[in-house]
mmCIF file of C-alpha atoms in Angstrom:
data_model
loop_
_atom_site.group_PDB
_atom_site.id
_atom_site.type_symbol
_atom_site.label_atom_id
_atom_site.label_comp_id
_atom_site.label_asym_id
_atom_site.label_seq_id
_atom_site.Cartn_x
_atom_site.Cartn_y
_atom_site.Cartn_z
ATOM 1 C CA UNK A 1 -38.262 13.078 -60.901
ATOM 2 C CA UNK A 2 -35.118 13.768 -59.332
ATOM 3 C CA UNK A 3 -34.405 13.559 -55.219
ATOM 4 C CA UNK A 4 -32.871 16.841 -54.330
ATOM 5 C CA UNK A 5 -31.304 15.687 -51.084
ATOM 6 C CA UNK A 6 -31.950 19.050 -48.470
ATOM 7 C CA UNK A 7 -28.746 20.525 -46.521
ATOM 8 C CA UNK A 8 -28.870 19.531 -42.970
ATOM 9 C CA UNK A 9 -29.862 22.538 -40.906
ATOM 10 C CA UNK A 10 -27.628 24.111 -38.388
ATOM 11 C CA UNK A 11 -29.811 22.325 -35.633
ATOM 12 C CA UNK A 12 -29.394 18.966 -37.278
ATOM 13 C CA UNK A 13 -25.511 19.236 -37.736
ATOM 14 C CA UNK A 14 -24.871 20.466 -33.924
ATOM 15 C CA UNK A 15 -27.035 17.263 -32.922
ATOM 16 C CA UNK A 16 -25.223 14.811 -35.370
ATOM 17 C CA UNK A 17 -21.758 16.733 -33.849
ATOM 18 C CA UNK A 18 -23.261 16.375 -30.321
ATOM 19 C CA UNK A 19 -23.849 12.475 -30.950
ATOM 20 C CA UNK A 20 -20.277 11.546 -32.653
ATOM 21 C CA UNK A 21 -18.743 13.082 -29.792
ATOM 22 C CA UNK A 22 -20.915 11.337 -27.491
ATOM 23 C CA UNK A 23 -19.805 8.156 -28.870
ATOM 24 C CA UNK A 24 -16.082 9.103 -29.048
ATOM 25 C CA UNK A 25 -16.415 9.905 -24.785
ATOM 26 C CA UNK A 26 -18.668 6.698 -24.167
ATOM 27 C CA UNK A 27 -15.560 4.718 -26.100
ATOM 28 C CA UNK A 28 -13.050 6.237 -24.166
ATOM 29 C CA UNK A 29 -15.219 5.475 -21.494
ATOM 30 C CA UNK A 30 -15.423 1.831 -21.839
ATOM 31 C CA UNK A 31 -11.714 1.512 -22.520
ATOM 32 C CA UNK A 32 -10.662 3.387 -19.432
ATOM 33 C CA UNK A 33 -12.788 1.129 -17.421
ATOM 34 C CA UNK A 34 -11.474 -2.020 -19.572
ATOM 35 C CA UNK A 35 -7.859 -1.225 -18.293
ATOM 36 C CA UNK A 36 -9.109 -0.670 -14.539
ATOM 37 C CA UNK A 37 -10.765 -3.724 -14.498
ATOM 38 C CA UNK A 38 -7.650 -5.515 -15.643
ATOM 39 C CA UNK A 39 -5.351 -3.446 -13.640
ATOM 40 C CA UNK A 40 -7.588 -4.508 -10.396
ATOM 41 C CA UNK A 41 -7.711 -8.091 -11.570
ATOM 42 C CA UNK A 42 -3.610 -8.139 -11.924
ATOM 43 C CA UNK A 43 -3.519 -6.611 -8.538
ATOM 44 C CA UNK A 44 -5.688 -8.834 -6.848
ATOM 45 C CA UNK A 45 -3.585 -11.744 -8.638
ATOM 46 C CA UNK A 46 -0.338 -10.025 -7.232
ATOM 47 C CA UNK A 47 -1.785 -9.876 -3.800
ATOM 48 C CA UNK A 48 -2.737 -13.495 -3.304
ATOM 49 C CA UNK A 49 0.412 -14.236 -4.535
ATOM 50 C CA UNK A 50 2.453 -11.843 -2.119
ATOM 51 C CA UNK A 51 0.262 -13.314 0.719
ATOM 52 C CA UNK A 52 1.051 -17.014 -0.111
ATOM 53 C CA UNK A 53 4.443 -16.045 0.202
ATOM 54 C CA UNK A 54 4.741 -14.462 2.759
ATOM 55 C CA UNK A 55 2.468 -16.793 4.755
ATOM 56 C CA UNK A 56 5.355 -19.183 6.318
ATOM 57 C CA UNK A 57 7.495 -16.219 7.001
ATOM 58 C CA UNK A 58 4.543 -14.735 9.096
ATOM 59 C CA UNK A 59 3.957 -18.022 10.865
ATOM 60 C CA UNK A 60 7.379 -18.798 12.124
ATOM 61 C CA UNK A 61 7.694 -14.994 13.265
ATOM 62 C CA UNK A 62 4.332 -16.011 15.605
ATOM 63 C CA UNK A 63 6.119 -18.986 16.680
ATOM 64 C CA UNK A 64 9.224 -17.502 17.457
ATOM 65 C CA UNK A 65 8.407 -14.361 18.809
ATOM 66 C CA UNK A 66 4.610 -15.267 20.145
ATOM 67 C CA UNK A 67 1.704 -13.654 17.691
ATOM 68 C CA UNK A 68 0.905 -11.215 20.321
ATOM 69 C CA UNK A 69 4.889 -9.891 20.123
ATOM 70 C CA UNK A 70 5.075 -9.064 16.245
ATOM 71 C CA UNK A 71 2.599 -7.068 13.970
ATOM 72 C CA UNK A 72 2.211 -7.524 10.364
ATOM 73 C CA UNK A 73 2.191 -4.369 7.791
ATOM 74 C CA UNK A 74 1.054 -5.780 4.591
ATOM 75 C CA UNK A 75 1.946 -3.592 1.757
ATOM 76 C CA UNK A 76 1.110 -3.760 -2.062
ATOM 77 C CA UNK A 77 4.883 -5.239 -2.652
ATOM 78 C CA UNK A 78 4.404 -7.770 0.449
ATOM 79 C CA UNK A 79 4.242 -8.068 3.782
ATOM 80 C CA UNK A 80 6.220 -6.842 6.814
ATOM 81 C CA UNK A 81 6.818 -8.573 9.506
ATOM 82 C CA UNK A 82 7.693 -6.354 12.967
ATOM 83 C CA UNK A 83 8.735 -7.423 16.212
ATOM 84 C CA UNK A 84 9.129 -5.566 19.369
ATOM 85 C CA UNK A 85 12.016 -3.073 19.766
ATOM 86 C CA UNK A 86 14.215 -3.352 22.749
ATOM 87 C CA UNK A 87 12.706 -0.550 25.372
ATOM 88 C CA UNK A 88 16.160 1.252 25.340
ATOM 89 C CA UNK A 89 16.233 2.119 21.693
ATOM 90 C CA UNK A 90 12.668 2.704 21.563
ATOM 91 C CA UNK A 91 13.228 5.256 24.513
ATOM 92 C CA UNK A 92 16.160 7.031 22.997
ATOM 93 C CA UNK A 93 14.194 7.231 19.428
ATOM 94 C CA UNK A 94 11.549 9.359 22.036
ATOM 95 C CA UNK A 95 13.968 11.510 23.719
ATOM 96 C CA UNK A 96 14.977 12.443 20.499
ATOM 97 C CA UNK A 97 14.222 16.453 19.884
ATOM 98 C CA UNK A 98 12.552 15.306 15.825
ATOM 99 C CA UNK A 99 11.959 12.198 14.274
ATOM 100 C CA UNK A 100 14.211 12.427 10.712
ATOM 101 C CA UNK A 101 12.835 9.400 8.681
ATOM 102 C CA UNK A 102 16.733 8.312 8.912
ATOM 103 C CA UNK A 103 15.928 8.047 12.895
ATOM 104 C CA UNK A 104 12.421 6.397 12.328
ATOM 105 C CA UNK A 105 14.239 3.800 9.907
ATOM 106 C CA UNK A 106 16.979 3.703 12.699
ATOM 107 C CA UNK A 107 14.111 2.559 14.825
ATOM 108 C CA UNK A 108 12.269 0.230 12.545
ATOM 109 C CA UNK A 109 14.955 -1.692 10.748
ATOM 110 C CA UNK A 110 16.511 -3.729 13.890
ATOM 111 C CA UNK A 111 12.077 -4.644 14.252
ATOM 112 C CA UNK A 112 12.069 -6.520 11.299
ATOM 113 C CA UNK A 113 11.982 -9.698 10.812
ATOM 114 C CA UNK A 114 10.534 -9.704 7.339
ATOM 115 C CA UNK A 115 11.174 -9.626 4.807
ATOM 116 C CA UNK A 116 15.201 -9.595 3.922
ATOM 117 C CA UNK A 117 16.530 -5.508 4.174
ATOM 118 C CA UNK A 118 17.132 -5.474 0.375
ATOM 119 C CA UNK A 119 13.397 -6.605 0.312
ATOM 120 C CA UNK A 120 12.406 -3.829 2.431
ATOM 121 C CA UNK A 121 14.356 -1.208 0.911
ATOM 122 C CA UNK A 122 12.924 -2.134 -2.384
ATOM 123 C CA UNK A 123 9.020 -1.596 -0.380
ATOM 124 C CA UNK A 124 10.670 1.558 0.665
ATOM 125 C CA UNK A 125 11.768 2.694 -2.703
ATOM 126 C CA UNK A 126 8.481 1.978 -4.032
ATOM 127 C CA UNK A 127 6.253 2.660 -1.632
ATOM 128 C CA UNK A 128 7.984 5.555 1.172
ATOM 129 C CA UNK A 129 4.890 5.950 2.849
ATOM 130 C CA UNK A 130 5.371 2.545 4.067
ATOM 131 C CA UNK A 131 7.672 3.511 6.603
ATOM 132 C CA UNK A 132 4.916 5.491 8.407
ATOM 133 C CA UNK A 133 2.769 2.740 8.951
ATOM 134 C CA UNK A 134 6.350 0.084 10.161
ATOM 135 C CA UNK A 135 6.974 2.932 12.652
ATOM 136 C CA UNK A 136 3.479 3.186 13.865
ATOM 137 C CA UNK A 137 3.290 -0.460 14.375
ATOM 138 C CA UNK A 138 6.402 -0.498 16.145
ATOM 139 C CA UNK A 139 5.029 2.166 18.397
ATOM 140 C CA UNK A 140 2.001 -0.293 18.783
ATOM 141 C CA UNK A 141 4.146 -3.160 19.930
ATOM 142 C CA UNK A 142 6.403 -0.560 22.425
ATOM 143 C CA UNK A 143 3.612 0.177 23.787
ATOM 144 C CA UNK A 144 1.988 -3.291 24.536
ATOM 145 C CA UNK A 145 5.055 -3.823 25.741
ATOM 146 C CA UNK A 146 4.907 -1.340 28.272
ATOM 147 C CA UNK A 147 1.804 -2.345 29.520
ATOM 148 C CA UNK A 148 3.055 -5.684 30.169
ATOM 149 C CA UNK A 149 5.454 -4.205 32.495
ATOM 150 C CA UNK A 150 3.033 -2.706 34.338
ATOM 151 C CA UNK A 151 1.083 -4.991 35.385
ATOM 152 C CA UNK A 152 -1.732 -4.290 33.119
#
């Protein structure tokens, strides 16, 4: 007696087609999470790392300029280190009719204290939505500032 092997129905091909590309996906799957994973680890690596760095810069800016005087943006490229603007320049950047990010830089670049301007240009470059956050921490430290003067 011979085996006479049957075709595979329509039924049982769509299900075999159905599970080969389920496999494919949960593959794909797996190796897209595989590269997050490693892509978090590397970035969790790279931020300890920035933040040992820039650890003695951030403590002399608190001695110098008193911890309640500076604020501290930390960024994926490192941290920056603001102190605050003199109340003249800080008034003229709010009389001005717009705020141009050249005027908001204009503001924020005589703040810094770190890192070194080509390192901030390079956070810049990389990251421009960085300079958002500088210029709201400036306003921050303008405006504890302010209250100081006041009595408050």
């Amino acid at each position: 007696m011979t085996d006479i092997k049957k075709a595979p129905t329509e039924r049982e091909q769509l299900e075999a087609e159905l599970a080969a590309a389920r496999a494919a996906n949960a593959a794909n799957v797996a190796a897209r999470t595989e590269r997050a994973e490693l892509s978090a680890l590397k970035e969790a690596i790279e931020r300890e790392k920035n933040a040992l760095r820039d650890a003695p810069a951030i403590e002399k800016a608190e001695l110098e300029h008193g911890a309640d005087k500076i604020a501290t943006v930390v960024t994926r490229l490192g941290a920056v280190v603001l102190k605050r603007p003199h109340s003249a320049s800080y008034r003229r950047f709010q009389d001005q009719a717009s705020s141009k990010s050249e005027d908001v830089i204009k503001l924020v670049r005589p703040c810094v204290v770190y890192p070194t301007a080509a390192e901030l240009d390079r956070i810049l470059d990389e990251q421009p939505g960085v300079l958002a956050r500088l210029a709201d921490a400036v306003a921050t430290l303008a405006d504890a500032a302010q209250e100081e003067r006041r009595g408050k």
